[in-house]
Short mmCIF file of C-alpha atoms in Angstrom, two decimals:
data_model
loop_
_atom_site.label_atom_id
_atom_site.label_comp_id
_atom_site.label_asym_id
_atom_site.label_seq_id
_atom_site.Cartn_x
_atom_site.Cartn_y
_atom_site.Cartn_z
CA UNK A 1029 32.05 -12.96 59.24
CA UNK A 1030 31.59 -12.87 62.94
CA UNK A 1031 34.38 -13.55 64.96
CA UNK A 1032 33.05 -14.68 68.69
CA UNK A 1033 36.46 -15.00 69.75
CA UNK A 1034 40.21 -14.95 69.51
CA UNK A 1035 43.23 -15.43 71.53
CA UNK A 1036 46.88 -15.18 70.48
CA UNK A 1037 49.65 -15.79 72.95
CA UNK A 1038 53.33 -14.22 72.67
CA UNK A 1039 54.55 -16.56 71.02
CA UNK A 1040 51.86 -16.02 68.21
CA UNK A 1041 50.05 -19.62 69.06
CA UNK A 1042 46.29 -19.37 69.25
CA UNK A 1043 42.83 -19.77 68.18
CA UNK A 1044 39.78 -17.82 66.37
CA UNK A 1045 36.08 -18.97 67.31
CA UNK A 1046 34.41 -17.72 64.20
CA UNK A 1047 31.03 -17.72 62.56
CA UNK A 1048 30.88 -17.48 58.60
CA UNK A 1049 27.78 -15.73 57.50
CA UNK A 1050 27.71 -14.80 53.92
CA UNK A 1051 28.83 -16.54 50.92
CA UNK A 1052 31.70 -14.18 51.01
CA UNK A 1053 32.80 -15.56 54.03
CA UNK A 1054 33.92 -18.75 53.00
CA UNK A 1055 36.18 -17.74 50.31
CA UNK A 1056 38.20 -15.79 53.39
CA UNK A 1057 38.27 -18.69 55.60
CA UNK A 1058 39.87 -20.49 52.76
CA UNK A 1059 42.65 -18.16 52.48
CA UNK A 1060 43.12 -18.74 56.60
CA UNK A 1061 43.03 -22.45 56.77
CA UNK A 1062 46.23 -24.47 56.41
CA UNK A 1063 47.70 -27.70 56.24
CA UNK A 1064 48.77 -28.66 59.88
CA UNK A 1065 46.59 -26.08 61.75
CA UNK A 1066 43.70 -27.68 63.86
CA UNK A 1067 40.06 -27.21 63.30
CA UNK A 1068 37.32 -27.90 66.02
CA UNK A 1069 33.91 -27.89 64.35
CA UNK A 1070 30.34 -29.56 64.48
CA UNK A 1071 29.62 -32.71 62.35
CA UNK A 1072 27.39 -35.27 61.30
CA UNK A 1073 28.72 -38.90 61.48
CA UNK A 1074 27.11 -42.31 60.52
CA UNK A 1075 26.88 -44.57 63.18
CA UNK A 1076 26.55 -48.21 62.71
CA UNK A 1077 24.66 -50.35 65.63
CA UNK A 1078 23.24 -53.67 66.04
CA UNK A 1079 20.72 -55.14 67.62
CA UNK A 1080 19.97 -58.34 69.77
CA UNK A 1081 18.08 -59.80 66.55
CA UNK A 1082 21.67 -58.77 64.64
CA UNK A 1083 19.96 -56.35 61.98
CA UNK A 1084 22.33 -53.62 61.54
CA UNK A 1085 21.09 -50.15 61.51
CA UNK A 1086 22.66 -46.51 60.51
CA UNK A 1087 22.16 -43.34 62.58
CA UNK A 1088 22.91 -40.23 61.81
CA UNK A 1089 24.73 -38.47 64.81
CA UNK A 1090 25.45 -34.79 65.37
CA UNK A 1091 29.09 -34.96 67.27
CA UNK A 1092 31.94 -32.27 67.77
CA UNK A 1093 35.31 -33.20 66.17
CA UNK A 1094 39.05 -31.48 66.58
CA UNK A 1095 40.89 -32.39 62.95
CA UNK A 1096 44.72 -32.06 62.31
CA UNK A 1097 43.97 -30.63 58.54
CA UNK A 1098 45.35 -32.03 55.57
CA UNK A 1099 43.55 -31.40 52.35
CA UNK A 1100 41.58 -28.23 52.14
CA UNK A 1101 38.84 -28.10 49.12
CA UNK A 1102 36.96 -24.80 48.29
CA UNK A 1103 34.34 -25.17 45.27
CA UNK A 1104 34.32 -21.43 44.11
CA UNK A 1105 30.70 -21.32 42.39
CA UNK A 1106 29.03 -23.30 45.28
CA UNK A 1107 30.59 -22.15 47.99
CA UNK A 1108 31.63 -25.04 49.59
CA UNK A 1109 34.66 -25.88 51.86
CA UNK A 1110 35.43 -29.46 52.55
CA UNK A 1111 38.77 -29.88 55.40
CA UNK A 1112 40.11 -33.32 55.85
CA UNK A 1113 42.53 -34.41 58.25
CA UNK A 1114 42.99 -36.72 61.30
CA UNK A 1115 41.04 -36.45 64.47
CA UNK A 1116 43.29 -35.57 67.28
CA UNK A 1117 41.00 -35.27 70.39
CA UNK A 1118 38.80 -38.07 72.19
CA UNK A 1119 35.38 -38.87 70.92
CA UNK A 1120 32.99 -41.53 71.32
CA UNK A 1121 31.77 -42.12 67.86
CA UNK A 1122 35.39 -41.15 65.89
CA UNK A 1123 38.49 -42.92 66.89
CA UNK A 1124 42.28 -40.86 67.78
CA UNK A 1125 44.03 -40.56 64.31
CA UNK A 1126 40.76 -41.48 61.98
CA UNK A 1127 40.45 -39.46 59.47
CA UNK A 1128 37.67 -37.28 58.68
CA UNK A 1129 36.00 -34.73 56.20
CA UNK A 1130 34.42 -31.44 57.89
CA UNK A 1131 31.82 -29.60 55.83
CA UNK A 1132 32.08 -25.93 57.18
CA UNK A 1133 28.79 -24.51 56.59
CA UNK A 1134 27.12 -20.82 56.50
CA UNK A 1135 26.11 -19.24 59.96
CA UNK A 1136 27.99 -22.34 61.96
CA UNK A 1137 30.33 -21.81 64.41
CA UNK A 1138 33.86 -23.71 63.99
CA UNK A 1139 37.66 -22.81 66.28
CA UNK A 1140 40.88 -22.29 63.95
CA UNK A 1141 43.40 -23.17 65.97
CA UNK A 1142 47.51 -22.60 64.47
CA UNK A 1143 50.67 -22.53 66.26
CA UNK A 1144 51.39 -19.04 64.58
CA UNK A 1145 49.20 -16.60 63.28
CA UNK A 1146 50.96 -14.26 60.93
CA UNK A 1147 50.13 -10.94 59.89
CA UNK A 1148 48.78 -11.71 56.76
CA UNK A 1149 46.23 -13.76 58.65
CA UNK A 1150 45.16 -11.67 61.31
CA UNK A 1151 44.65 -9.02 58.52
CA UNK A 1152 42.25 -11.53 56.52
CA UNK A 1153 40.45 -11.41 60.29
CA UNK A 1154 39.66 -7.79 60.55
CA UNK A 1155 38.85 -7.73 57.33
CA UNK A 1156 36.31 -10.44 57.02
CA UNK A 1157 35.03 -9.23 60.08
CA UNK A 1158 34.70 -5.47 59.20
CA UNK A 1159 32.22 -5.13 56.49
CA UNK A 1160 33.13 -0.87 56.15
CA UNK A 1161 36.61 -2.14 55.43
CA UNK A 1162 35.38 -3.91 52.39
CA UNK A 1163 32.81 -1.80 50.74
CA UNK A 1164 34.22 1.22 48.71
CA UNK A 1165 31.07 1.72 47.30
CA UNK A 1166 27.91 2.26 49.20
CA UNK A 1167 24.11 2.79 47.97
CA UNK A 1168 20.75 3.83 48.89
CA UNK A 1169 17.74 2.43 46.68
CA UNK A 1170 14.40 4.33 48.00
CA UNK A 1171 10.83 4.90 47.01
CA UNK A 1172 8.18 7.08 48.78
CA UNK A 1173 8.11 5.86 52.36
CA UNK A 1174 10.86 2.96 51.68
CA UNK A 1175 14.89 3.04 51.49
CA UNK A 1176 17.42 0.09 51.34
CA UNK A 1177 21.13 1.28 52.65
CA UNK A 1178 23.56 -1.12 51.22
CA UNK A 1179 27.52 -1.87 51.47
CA UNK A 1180 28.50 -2.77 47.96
CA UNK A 1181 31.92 -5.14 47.91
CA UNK A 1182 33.93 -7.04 45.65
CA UNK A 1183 32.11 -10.37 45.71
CA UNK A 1184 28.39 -9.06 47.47
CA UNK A 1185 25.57 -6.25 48.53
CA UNK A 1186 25.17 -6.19 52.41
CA UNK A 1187 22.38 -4.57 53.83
CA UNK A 1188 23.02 -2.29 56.50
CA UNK A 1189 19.37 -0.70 57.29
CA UNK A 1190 16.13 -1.31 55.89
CA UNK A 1191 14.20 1.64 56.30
CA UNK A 1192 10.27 2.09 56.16
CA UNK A 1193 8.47 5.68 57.23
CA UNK A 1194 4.27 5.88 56.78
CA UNK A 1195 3.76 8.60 54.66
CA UNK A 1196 0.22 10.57 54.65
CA UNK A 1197 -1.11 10.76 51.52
CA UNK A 1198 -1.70 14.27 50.76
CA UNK A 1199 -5.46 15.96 51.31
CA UNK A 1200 -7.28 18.29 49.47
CA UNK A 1201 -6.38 21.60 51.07
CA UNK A 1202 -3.47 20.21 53.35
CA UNK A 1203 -0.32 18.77 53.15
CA UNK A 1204 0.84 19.42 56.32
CA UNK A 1205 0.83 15.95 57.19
CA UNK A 1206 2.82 14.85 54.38
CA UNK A 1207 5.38 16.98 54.58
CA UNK A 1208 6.03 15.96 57.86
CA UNK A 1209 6.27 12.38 57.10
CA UNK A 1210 8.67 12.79 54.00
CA UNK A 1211 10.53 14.96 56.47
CA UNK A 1212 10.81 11.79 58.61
CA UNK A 1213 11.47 10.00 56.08
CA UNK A 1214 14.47 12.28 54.27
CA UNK A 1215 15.69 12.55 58.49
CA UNK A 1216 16.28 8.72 58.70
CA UNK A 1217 18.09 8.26 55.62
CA UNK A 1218 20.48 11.02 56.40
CA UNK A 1219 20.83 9.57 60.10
CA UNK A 1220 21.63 6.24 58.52
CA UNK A 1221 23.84 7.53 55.63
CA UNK A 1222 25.79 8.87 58.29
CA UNK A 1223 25.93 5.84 60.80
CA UNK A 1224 26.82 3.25 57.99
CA UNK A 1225 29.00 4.65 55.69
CA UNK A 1226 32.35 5.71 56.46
CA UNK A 1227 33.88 8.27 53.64
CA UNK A 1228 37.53 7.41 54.39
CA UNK A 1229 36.94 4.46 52.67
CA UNK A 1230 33.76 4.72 50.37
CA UNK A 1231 34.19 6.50 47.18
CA UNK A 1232 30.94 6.49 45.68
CA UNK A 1233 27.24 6.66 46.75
CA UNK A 1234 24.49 6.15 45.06
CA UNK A 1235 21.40 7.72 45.23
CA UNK A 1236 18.93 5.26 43.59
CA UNK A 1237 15.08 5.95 43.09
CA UNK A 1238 11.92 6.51 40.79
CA UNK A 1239 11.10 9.89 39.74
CA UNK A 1240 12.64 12.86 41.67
CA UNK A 1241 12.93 11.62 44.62
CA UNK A 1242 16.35 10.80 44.48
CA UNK A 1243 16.85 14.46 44.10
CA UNK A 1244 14.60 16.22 46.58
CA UNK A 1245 16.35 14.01 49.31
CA UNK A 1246 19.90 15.30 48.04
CA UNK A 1247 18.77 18.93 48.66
CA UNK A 1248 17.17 18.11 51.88
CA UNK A 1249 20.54 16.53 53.04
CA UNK A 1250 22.71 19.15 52.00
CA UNK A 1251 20.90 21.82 53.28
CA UNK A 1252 20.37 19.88 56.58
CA UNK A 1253 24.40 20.04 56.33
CA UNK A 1254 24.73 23.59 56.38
CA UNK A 1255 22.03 23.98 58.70
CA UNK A 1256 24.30 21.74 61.25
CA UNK A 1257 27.55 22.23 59.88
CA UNK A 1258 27.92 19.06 58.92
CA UNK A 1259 31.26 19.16 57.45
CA UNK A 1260 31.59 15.21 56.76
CA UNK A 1261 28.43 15.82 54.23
CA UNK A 1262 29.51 18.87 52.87
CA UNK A 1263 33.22 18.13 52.04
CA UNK A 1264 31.70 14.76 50.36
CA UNK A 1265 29.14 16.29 48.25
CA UNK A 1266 30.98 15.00 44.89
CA UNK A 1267 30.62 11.49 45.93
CA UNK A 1268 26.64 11.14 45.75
CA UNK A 1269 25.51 9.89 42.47
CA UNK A 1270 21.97 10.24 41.48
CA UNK A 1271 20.53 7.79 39.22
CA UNK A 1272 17.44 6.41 38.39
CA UNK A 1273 15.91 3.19 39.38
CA UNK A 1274 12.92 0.98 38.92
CA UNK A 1275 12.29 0.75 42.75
CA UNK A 1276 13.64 1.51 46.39
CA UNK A 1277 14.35 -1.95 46.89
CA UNK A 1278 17.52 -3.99 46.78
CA UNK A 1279 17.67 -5.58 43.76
CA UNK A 1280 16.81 -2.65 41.89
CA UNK A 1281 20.93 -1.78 42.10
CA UNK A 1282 21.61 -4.94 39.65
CA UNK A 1283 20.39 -2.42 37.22
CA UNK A 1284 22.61 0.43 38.13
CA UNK A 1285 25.20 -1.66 37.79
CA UNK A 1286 24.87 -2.88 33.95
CA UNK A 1287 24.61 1.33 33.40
CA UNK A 1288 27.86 1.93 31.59
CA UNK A 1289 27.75 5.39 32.77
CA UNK A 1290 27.76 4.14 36.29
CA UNK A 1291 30.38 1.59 35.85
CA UNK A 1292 32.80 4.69 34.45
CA UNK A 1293 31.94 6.30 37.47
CA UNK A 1294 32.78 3.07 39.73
CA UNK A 1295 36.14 3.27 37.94
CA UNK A 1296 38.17 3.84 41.50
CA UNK A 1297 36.82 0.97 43.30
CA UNK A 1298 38.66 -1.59 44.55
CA UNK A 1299 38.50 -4.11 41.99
CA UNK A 1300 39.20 -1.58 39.55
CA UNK A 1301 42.46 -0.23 41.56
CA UNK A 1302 44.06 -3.16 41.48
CA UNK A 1303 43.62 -3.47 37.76
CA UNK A 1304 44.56 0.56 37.61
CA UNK A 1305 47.59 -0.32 39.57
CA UNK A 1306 48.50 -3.66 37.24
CA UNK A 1307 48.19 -1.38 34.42
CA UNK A 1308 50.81 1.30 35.47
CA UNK A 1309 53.22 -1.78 36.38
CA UNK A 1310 53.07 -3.00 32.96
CA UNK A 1311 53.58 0.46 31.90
CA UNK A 1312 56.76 1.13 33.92
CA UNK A 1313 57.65 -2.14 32.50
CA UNK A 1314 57.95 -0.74 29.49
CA UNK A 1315 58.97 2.86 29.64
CA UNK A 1316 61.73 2.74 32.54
CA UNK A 1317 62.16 -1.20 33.65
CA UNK A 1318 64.26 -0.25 36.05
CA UNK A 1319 61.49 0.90 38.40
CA UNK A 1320 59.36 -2.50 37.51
CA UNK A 1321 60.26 -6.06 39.10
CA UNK A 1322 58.32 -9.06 38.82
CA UNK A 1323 59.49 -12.25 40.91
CA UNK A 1324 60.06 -13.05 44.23
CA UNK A 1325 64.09 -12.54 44.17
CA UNK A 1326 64.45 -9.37 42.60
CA UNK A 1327 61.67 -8.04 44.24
CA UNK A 1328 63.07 -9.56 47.22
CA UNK A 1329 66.07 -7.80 46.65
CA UNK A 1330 64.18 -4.46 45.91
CA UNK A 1331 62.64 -4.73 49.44
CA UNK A 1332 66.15 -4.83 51.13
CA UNK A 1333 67.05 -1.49 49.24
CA UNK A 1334 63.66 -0.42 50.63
CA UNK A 1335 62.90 0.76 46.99
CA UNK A 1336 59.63 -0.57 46.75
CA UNK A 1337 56.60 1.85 46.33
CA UNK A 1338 53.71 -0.49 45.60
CA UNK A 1339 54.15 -4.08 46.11
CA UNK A 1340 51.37 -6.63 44.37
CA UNK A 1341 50.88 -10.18 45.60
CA UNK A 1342 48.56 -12.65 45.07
CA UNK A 1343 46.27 -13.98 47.93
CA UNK A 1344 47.19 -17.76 46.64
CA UNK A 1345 50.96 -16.98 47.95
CA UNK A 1346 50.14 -16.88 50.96
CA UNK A 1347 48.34 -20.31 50.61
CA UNK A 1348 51.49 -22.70 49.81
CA UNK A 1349 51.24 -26.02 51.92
CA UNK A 1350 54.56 -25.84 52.06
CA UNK A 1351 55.15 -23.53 55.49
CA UNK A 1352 58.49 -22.07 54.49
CA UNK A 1353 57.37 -20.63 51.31
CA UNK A 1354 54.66 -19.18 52.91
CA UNK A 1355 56.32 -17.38 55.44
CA UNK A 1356 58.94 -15.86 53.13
CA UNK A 1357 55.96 -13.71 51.32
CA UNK A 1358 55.02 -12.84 54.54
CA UNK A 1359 58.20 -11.63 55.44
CA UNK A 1360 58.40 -9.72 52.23
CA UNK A 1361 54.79 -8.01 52.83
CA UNK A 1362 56.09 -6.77 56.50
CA UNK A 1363 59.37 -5.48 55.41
CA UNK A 1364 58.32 -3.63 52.37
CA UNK A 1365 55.80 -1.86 55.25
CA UNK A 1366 58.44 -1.09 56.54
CA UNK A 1367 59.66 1.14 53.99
CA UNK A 1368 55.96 2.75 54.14
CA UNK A 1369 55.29 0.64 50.47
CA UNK A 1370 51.53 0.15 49.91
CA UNK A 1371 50.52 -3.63 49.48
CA UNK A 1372 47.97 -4.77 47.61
CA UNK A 1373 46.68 -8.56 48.03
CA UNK A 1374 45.25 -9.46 44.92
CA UNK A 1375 42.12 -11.97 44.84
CA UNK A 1376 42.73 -14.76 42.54
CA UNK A 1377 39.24 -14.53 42.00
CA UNK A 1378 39.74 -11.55 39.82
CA UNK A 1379 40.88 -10.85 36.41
CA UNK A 1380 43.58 -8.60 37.87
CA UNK A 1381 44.63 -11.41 40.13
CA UNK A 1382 45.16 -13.55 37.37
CA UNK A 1383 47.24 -11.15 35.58
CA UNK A 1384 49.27 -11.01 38.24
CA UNK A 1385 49.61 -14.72 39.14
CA UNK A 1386 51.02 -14.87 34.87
CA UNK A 1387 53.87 -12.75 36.61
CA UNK A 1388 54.74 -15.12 39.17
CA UNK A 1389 51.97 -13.30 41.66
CA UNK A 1390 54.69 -11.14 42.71
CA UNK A 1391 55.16 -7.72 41.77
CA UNK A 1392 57.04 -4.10 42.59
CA UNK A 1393 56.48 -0.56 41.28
CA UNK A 1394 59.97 1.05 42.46
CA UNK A 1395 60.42 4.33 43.98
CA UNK A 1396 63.71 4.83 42.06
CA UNK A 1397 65.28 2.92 39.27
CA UNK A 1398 67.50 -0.28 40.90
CA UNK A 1399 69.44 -2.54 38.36
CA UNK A 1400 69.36 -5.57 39.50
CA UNK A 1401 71.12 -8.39 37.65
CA UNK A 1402 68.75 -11.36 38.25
CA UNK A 1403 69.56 -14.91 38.99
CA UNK A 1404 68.48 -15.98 35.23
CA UNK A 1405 70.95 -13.75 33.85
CA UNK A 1406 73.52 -15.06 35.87
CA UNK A 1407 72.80 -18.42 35.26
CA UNK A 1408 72.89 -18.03 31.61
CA UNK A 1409 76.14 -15.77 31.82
CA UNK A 1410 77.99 -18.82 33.25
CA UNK A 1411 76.27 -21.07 31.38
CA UNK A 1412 77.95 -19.14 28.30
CA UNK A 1413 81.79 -18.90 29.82
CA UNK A 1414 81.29 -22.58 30.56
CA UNK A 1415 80.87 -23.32 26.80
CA UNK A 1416 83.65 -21.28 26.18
#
């Protein structure tokens, strides 16, 4: 995602100019789009017209169109997202109050504009629009005088440099000039290794190629380190995994992937923390429940103890037409910050995610046993002395 531009007053009204460039993309602007914020996009409209010899004809017209949204529709495997709602601003083809269905497409601009952007929304901004933030898992595919340097994420493989160094083939008697071209070679990987990947947030990367090649670049590297005192390199030296692949080229990582070896090794990603971190909640569930909520009112009331260590929620919370419910999660979310919990937002898209959203897609791991007597028990508590 590209965001172009974005203006927030004090009051928290504003607007987003943003351009949606990989499949990716969409599924995030779903998850900002609500029912009663305004959307200013490009369309195509019919238009009807009739000539003097009254034979009516249809055009096709490319106009600009400002929508009061309504319905929002998101088709997962295609990709799509369909907005309909009234249009709001003057137009010459589309009456004041007609209603209308936008198409957002790929790599077309469109302005979100809502009378309060939360948190929770400005976060799914940086993030869409900061692929590092994303990607715990980078990768470099290479062959003899090619490399691919790739951002691996939840949901995609972004290319961040495509790399390709003439290599002289080696001569009878010399090989002078092919050592100095692998030693371009080997020098632009490790430049590029260390302008696209950040190791704050990357946990594994993978060193992909035929042959050895994978490894005679690893020891170049690492001694270039020490050479420079690279400490960056150095101190991640137990995140490079060498593997082997069929080619330097992108799609030779699809491979990697299906390796059950590697997908051990992947364990920590992101993905697989937020299943990690489902799986200890249903474990505290069951060894000491008194650390382990599940439900927006107890967890609720866990917050306002500031007990909460790790709060879960799902992404579709935060998508509730209904404003109100909306902003309560929010709420929740900034105040359990607060208390320095982490937060994880849970895709629905994801196994874990659905998990989650079976538990009401709220969730706490506590910092110290709280007994909270819940609203069911009281309910059926009275319910009881009332038969009595």
């Amino acid at each position: 995602m590209k965001l172009l531009h974005k203006h927030i007053e004090k009051d928290e009204s504003g607007s987003a100019r943003l351009i949606p460039e990989h499949p990716e993309d969409m599924w995030h602007v779903y998850n900002l789009i609500q029912k009663g914020d305004q959307l200013k996009a490009s369309t195509v409209r019919g238009v009807k017209s009739e000539s003097s010899t009254g034979s009516v004809t249809t055009d096709r017209v490319r106009i600009k169109l400002t929508i009061s949204i309504e319905d929002v529709f998101f088709d997962v495997q295609a990709g799509a997202l369909r907005i309909n709602g009234r249009n709001i601003a003057e137009n010459r083809v589309v009456s004041i109050g007609q209603y209308h269905t936008l198409d957002l497409e790929m790599n077309q601009p469109f302005t979100l504009i809502k009378s309060r952007w939360d948190f929770i929304s400005l976060q799914r901004i940086n993030d869409a629009c900061d692929i590092a933030r994303q990607a715990d898992v980078a990768a470099v595919t290479m062959h003899e005088g090619l490399a691919v340097v790739c951002l691996v994420t939840q949901y995609m493989t972004v290319v961040r440099q495509r790399i390709e160094v003439p290599i002289p083939r080696k001569r009878r008697g010399s090989t002078t000039n092919y050592e100095k071209g692998v030693e371009r070679f080997y020098e632009q990987i490790y430049r590029s290794i260390k302008q696209h990947i950040d190791f704050d947030i990357v946990k594994v990367v993978i060193l992909g190629s035929p042959g050895f090649l994978r490894d005679q670049f690893f020891d170049y590297m690492m001694a270039q380190a020490v050479k420079s005192d690279d400490k960056i390199i150095m101190g991640n030296k137990a995140k490079f995994l060498r593997v082997h692949t069929s080619s330097g080229h992108k799609g030779a990582l699809e491979e990697v992937m299906r390796d059950p070896q590697i997908k051990a090794r992947l364990a920590d990603t992101k993905s697989a923390q937020d299943a990690k971190t489902l799986d200890s909640f249903y474990q505290m569930l069951n060894n000491d429940p008194d650390r382990a909520l599940y439900g927006y009112s107890d967890v609720r009331k866990a917050a306002d103890n500031g007990a909460i260590g790790t709060l879960m929620v799902t992404d579709e919370l935060f998508r509730a037409a209904d404003i109100p419910t909306r902003r309560k999660y929010i709420s929740l979310v900034e105040d359990s910050k607060a208390t320095s919990a982490d937060v994880l937002v849970f895709s629905s898209l994801h196994v874990s995610g659905e998990q989650l959203s079976q538990l009401t897609g709220v969730a706490a791991i506590l910092n110290f046993p709280l007994i909270i007597e819940s609203d069911r028990e009281s309910e059926n508590e009275n319910s009881s002395s009332d038969e009595e």
